[in-house]
Tab-separated table of C-alpha atoms in Angstrom:
chain	number	residue	atom	x	y	z
A	233	MET	CA	17.701	8.197	39.918
A	234	SER	CA	14.627	7.476	38.047
A	235	THR	CA	12.124	4.659	39.667
A	236	LEU	CA	12.217	3.556	35.883
A	237	ALA	CA	15.847	3.030	35.698
A	238	ARG	CA	16.442	1.615	39.168
A	239	VAL	CA	13.785	-0.792	38.301
A	240	ILE	CA	15.367	-1.872	35.203
A	241	GLU	CA	18.607	-1.999	36.704
A	242	VAL	CA	17.224	-4.480	39.082
A	243	ILE	CA	14.700	-6.576	36.860
A	244	SER	CA	18.684	-6.783	34.653
A	245	GLU	CA	20.465	-8.172	38.692
A	246	VAL	CA	17.853	-10.950	39.031
A	247	PHE	CA	17.238	-12.138	36.009
A	248	GLU	CA	20.631	-11.728	34.051
A	249	ILE	CA	19.230	-10.103	31.356
A	250	PRO	CA	21.231	-6.590	30.085
A	251	ALA	CA	19.631	-3.668	30.860
A	252	LYS	CA	19.481	-2.157	27.133
A	253	GLU	CA	17.060	-5.271	26.519
A	254	ILE	CA	14.572	-4.125	29.156
A	255	GLY	CA	12.061	-1.047	28.218
A	256	PRO	CA	8.692	0.130	30.278
A	257	SER	CA	6.078	-1.571	27.722
A	258	ASP	CA	7.901	-5.119	28.196
A	259	ARG	CA	6.084	-7.847	29.488
A	260	PHE	CA	7.443	-10.346	32.201
A	261	ALA	CA	6.088	-13.252	30.375
A	262	GLU	CA	5.849	-13.232	27.084
A	263	ASP	CA	9.204	-10.567	26.360
A	264	LEU	CA	11.756	-11.929	29.439
A	265	GLY	CA	10.509	-15.287	29.320
A	266	VAL	CA	10.645	-15.211	32.797
A	267	THR	CA	7.851	-17.483	35.301
A	268	SER	CA	5.346	-16.219	37.981
A	269	LEU	CA	7.885	-17.174	40.365
A	270	ASP	CA	10.890	-15.553	39.168
A	271	VAL	CA	8.247	-12.442	38.862
A	272	VAL	CA	7.988	-12.870	43.076
A	273	ASN	CA	12.080	-13.111	43.586
A	274	LEU	CA	12.109	-9.837	41.626
A	275	VAL	CA	9.433	-8.816	44.140
A	276	TRP	CA	11.523	-9.980	47.387
A	277	ARG	CA	14.542	-7.524	45.551
A	278	VAL	CA	12.038	-4.405	44.749
A	279	GLU	CA	10.650	-4.839	47.844
A	280	GLU	CA	14.619	-4.798	49.721
A	281	VAL	CA	15.636	-2.252	47.373
A	282	PHE	CA	12.825	0.658	47.526
A	283	GLY	CA	12.743	-0.198	51.172
A	284	LEU	CA	8.757	-0.549	50.426
A	285	GLY	CA	7.649	-3.921	53.085
A	286	GLU	CA	5.298	-6.424	51.807
A	287	LEU	CA	3.988	-4.910	48.609
A	288	PRO	CA	-0.325	-5.833	48.542
A	289	GLU	CA	-0.819	-9.132	46.461
A	290	ASP	CA	-3.665	-7.461	44.885
A	291	ALA	CA	-1.860	-5.013	43.435
A	292	LEU	CA	0.877	-7.544	42.132
A	293	GLU	CA	-1.666	-9.589	40.424
A	294	SER	CA	-1.991	-6.696	37.123
A	295	VAL	CA	1.403	-6.522	37.222
A	296	LYS	CA	1.978	-7.635	33.953
A	297	THR	CA	4.685	-5.057	32.662
A	298	VAL	CA	7.789	-3.676	33.672
A	299	GLY	CA	5.991	-0.203	33.628
A	300	ASP	CA	3.048	-1.976	35.280
A	301	LEU	CA	5.510	-2.247	38.169
A	302	VAL	CA	7.184	1.373	38.249
A	303	ALA	CA	3.560	2.929	38.601
A	304	LEU	CA	2.724	0.911	41.613
A	305	ILE	CA	6.162	1.466	42.929
A	306	GLU	CA	6.490	5.886	42.196
A	307	PRO	CA	3.533	6.675	44.691
A	308	LEU	CA	4.656	4.040	47.578
A	309	ARG	CA	8.282	5.538	46.805
A	310	GLY	CA	7.546	8.621	48.256
A	311	GLU	CA	8.670	10.366	45.132
A	312	PRO	CA	7.615	12.687	41.749
A	313	SER	CA	6.367	9.568	38.701
A	314	GLU	CA	8.762	10.398	35.441
A	315	VAL	CA	5.991	10.197	33.300
A	316	VAL	CA	7.235	8.099	29.909
A	317	GLU	CA	5.544	8.414	26.697
A	318	VAL	CA	6.354	5.404	25.118
A	319	ASP	CA	4.849	5.153	21.137
A	320	ASP	CA	3.942	2.405	19.129
A	321	VAL	CA	6.436	3.394	16.386
A	322	ALA	CA	9.527	5.215	15.620
A	323	ILE	CA	9.424	5.869	12.200
A	324	ALA	CA	12.222	8.179	9.773
A	325	ALA	CA	13.369	7.686	6.467
A	326	ASP	CA	16.053	9.177	3.932
A	327	HIS	CA	15.182	11.451	1.136
A	328	ALA	CA	14.242	8.097	-0.931
A	329	GLY	CA	11.973	6.870	1.610
A	330	VAL	CA	10.286	9.509	2.592
A	331	ASP	CA	7.040	9.604	0.576
A	332	PHE	CA	7.251	5.753	1.300
A	333	LYS	CA	6.931	6.547	4.887
A	334	ALA	CA	4.587	9.730	4.538
A	335	GLU	CA	1.417	6.867	3.111
A	336	LEU	CA	2.695	4.046	5.700
A	337	CYS	CA	2.442	7.134	8.803
A	338	ALA	CA	-0.763	7.298	7.497
A	339	TRP	CA	-1.711	3.404	7.568
A	340	LEU	CA	-0.097	3.296	10.995
A	341	HIS	CA	-2.894	6.059	12.612
A	342	SER	CA	-5.618	3.976	10.631
A	343	GLN	CA	-4.793	1.087	12.250
A	344	GLN	CA	-4.911	3.144	15.992
A	345	LYS	CA	-1.442	3.102	16.411
A	346	SER	CA	0.710	6.163	17.863
A	347	VAL	CA	3.774	7.200	15.682
A	348	ARG	CA	6.483	8.873	16.476
A	349	ASP	CA	7.779	10.482	12.711
A	350	LEU	CA	11.237	12.009	12.962
A	351	GLY	CA	11.928	12.562	9.403
A	352	PRO	CA	12.668	13.929	7.362
A	353	SER	CA	9.508	15.791	6.071
A	354	ASP	CA	10.757	16.434	2.611
A	355	GLY	CA	12.518	14.654	-0.335
A	356	ALA	CA	15.660	16.886	-0.260
A	357	SER	CA	19.108	15.293	0.101
A	358	VAL	CA	19.872	13.215	3.761
A	359	ASP	CA	22.049	11.190	5.035
A	360	TYR	CA	20.393	8.030	5.821
A	361	PRO	CA	22.344	7.588	8.805
A	362	ASP	CA	21.466	10.157	10.792
A	363	PHE	CA	17.973	9.281	10.276
A	364	ALA	CA	19.026	5.482	11.778
A	365	GLU	CA	20.150	6.977	14.508
A	366	ARG	CA	16.903	9.239	15.359
A	367	VAL	CA	14.830	5.811	15.603
A	368	GLY	CA	17.867	3.680	17.306
A	369	ARG	CA	18.396	6.476	20.161
A	370	VAL	CA	14.351	6.745	20.555
A	371	VAL	CA	14.216	2.997	20.643
A	372	ALA	CA	17.048	1.679	22.638
A	373	ARG	CA	16.287	3.763	25.812
A	374	GLY	CA	12.539	2.627	25.731
A	375	GLU	CA	10.520	5.899	24.571
A	376	ALA	CA	9.125	3.519	20.933
A	377	THR	CA	8.389	0.215	21.526
A	378	LEU	CA	9.861	-0.741	17.854
A	379	GLY	CA	10.806	1.496	15.218
A	380	ILE	CA	10.692	1.271	11.415
A	381	LEU	CA	13.571	2.674	8.911
A	382	ILE	CA	12.666	2.941	4.832
A	383	CYS	CA	15.746	4.268	2.680
A	384	GLY	CA	15.719	3.040	-1.625
A	385	SER	CA	16.848	-0.467	-0.613
A	386	GLY	CA	17.160	-0.797	3.257
A	387	VAL	CA	20.510	-1.869	3.227
A	388	GLY	CA	22.290	1.625	4.690
A	389	MET	CA	19.326	1.727	7.251
A	390	SER	CA	20.170	-0.968	9.084
A	391	ILE	CA	23.897	-1.161	8.510
A	392	ALA	CA	23.504	1.928	10.692
A	393	ALA	CA	20.933	1.095	13.230
A	394	ASN	CA	22.768	-2.198	14.076
A	395	LYS	CA	25.407	0.112	15.548
A	396	ILE	CA	23.469	1.159	18.612
A	397	ASP	CA	23.916	-0.092	21.316
A	398	GLY	CA	20.780	-1.906	22.189
A	399	ILE	CA	19.223	-2.129	19.056
A	400	ARG	CA	18.419	-5.383	16.358
A	401	ALA	CA	17.703	-4.266	13.125
A	402	ALA	CA	15.879	-6.274	10.587
A	403	LEU	CA	15.997	-5.744	6.993
A	404	VAL	CA	12.602	-7.811	5.500
A	405	THR	CA	10.907	-8.534	2.461
A	406	ASN	CA	8.368	-10.446	2.699
A	407	PRO	CA	5.890	-10.965	6.569
A	408	VAL	CA	7.138	-14.252	7.193
A	409	GLN	CA	10.633	-12.714	7.252
A	410	ALA	CA	9.340	-10.161	9.442
A	411	ALA	CA	7.541	-12.088	12.090
A	412	LEU	CA	10.631	-14.890	12.418
A	413	SER	CA	12.449	-11.857	13.325
A	414	ARG	CA	10.808	-10.867	16.561
A	415	LYS	CA	10.048	-14.582	17.000
A	416	HIS	CA	13.592	-16.007	17.174
A	417	ASN	CA	15.464	-12.571	17.246
A	418	ASN	CA	13.714	-10.172	19.397
A	419	ALA	CA	15.079	-7.902	16.181
A	420	ASN	CA	12.896	-4.081	17.110
A	421	VAL	CA	13.500	-1.641	14.496
A	422	LEU	CA	12.091	-2.978	10.688
A	423	CYS	CA	14.453	-1.761	7.927
A	424	LEU	CA	12.174	-1.658	4.549
A	425	GLY	CA	13.363	-0.714	0.708
A	426	ALA	CA	11.009	2.165	-0.632
A	427	ARG	CA	12.610	0.854	-3.872
A	428	LEU	CA	12.391	-2.642	-3.970
A	429	THR	CA	8.589	-3.450	-2.022
A	430	GLY	CA	5.433	-2.383	-3.089
A	431	PRO	CA	2.917	-0.711	-0.335
A	432	ASP	CA	1.291	-3.489	0.158
A	433	MET	CA	3.861	-6.032	0.998
A	434	ALA	CA	5.637	-3.252	3.570
A	435	LYS	CA	2.540	-3.051	5.058
A	436	ALA	CA	2.207	-6.877	5.158
A	437	CYS	CA	5.655	-6.790	6.637
A	438	ILE	CA	4.970	-4.102	9.276
A	439	GLU	CA	1.407	-6.009	10.277
A	440	ALA	CA	3.412	-8.845	10.854
A	441	PHE	CA	6.483	-7.640	12.945
A	442	LEU	CA	4.323	-5.400	15.264
A	443	THR	CA	2.024	-8.308	16.603
A	444	THR	CA	4.367	-10.714	16.558
A	445	PRO	CA	6.098	-11.341	20.231
A	446	PHE	CA	9.178	-12.452	21.390
A	447	ASP	CA	9.667	-16.526	21.793
A	448	PRO	CA	12.127	-16.976	23.986
A	449	GLY	CA	11.807	-20.325	23.244
A	450	ASP	CA	10.854	-23.804	25.629
A	451	ASP	CA	14.612	-23.894	26.188
A	452	GLY	CA	15.110	-20.430	26.417
A	453	ARG	CA	17.251	-21.000	23.351
A	454	HIS	CA	16.016	-17.961	21.424
A	455	ARG	CA	16.773	-15.351	25.132
A	456	ARG	CA	20.084	-17.575	24.921
A	457	ARG	CA	21.098	-15.989	21.509
A	458	VAL	CA	20.284	-12.973	21.571
A	459	ALA	CA	21.885	-12.644	24.582
A	460	ARG	CA	24.882	-13.456	23.077
A	461	ILE	CA	24.246	-10.610	20.662
A	462	SER	CA	24.647	-8.331	23.404
A	463	GLU	CA	27.841	-10.016	24.691
A	464	LEU	CA	29.255	-9.356	21.287
A	465	GLU	CA	28.276	-5.363	20.925
A	466	ALA	CA	29.791	-5.131	24.611
A	467	ARG	CA	32.814	-6.879	23.911
A	468	GLY	CA	33.478	-4.673	20.427
A	469	ASP	CA	36.855	-4.630	18.985
A	470	THR	CA	38.535	-6.612	22.076
A	471	ASP	CA	40.064	-9.381	22.246
A	472	SER	CA	37.670	-12.746	23.355
């Protein structure tokens, strides 16, 4: 098992957060909603699991994300490092949104964002669930921080993406919705309708989505509610 996968397992165990909700770019305080004392308890568990001895305090001060912790552990573990390239955005569309996607990709690059364009490259008719799955899988594996999906209305993409374990796709039409989907719901895929939302509004939605962090809530209520969504996914069609 890779260091990243094992670290995510340990984090899931210590903080009781589903592993599928944890990615290499997640920040301990802002995204996972844990305190500095919680991180100390995590470090003790990591030292035990990996047999590392006591990790140096000065190195721990720079550990802000899951990826930072992995980078600290790998050389001490004495195993080859697994390179995990994480893009800012994974994006895809169907034939109705392919031109819109091209314009948004160019704009994202101008904003210094790394973008993984998962197609299509032309306007030939395609099935939107195939492209929703491409983005959903990349985001769920932690290979992109967030996803963007575009079809004519955005509805089909949002329905399809939400069938993928670990994906919380939000169909939005304005930046307030986009920001709230991140802040309260920890949405990780933004869905847009190319036939309903103009380019300027779409860019405003994307900017709000990319810059708004998840807020667990001062009493943890938002994290608790997102965890309930994961429980529903895990339960599937079985009886409660």
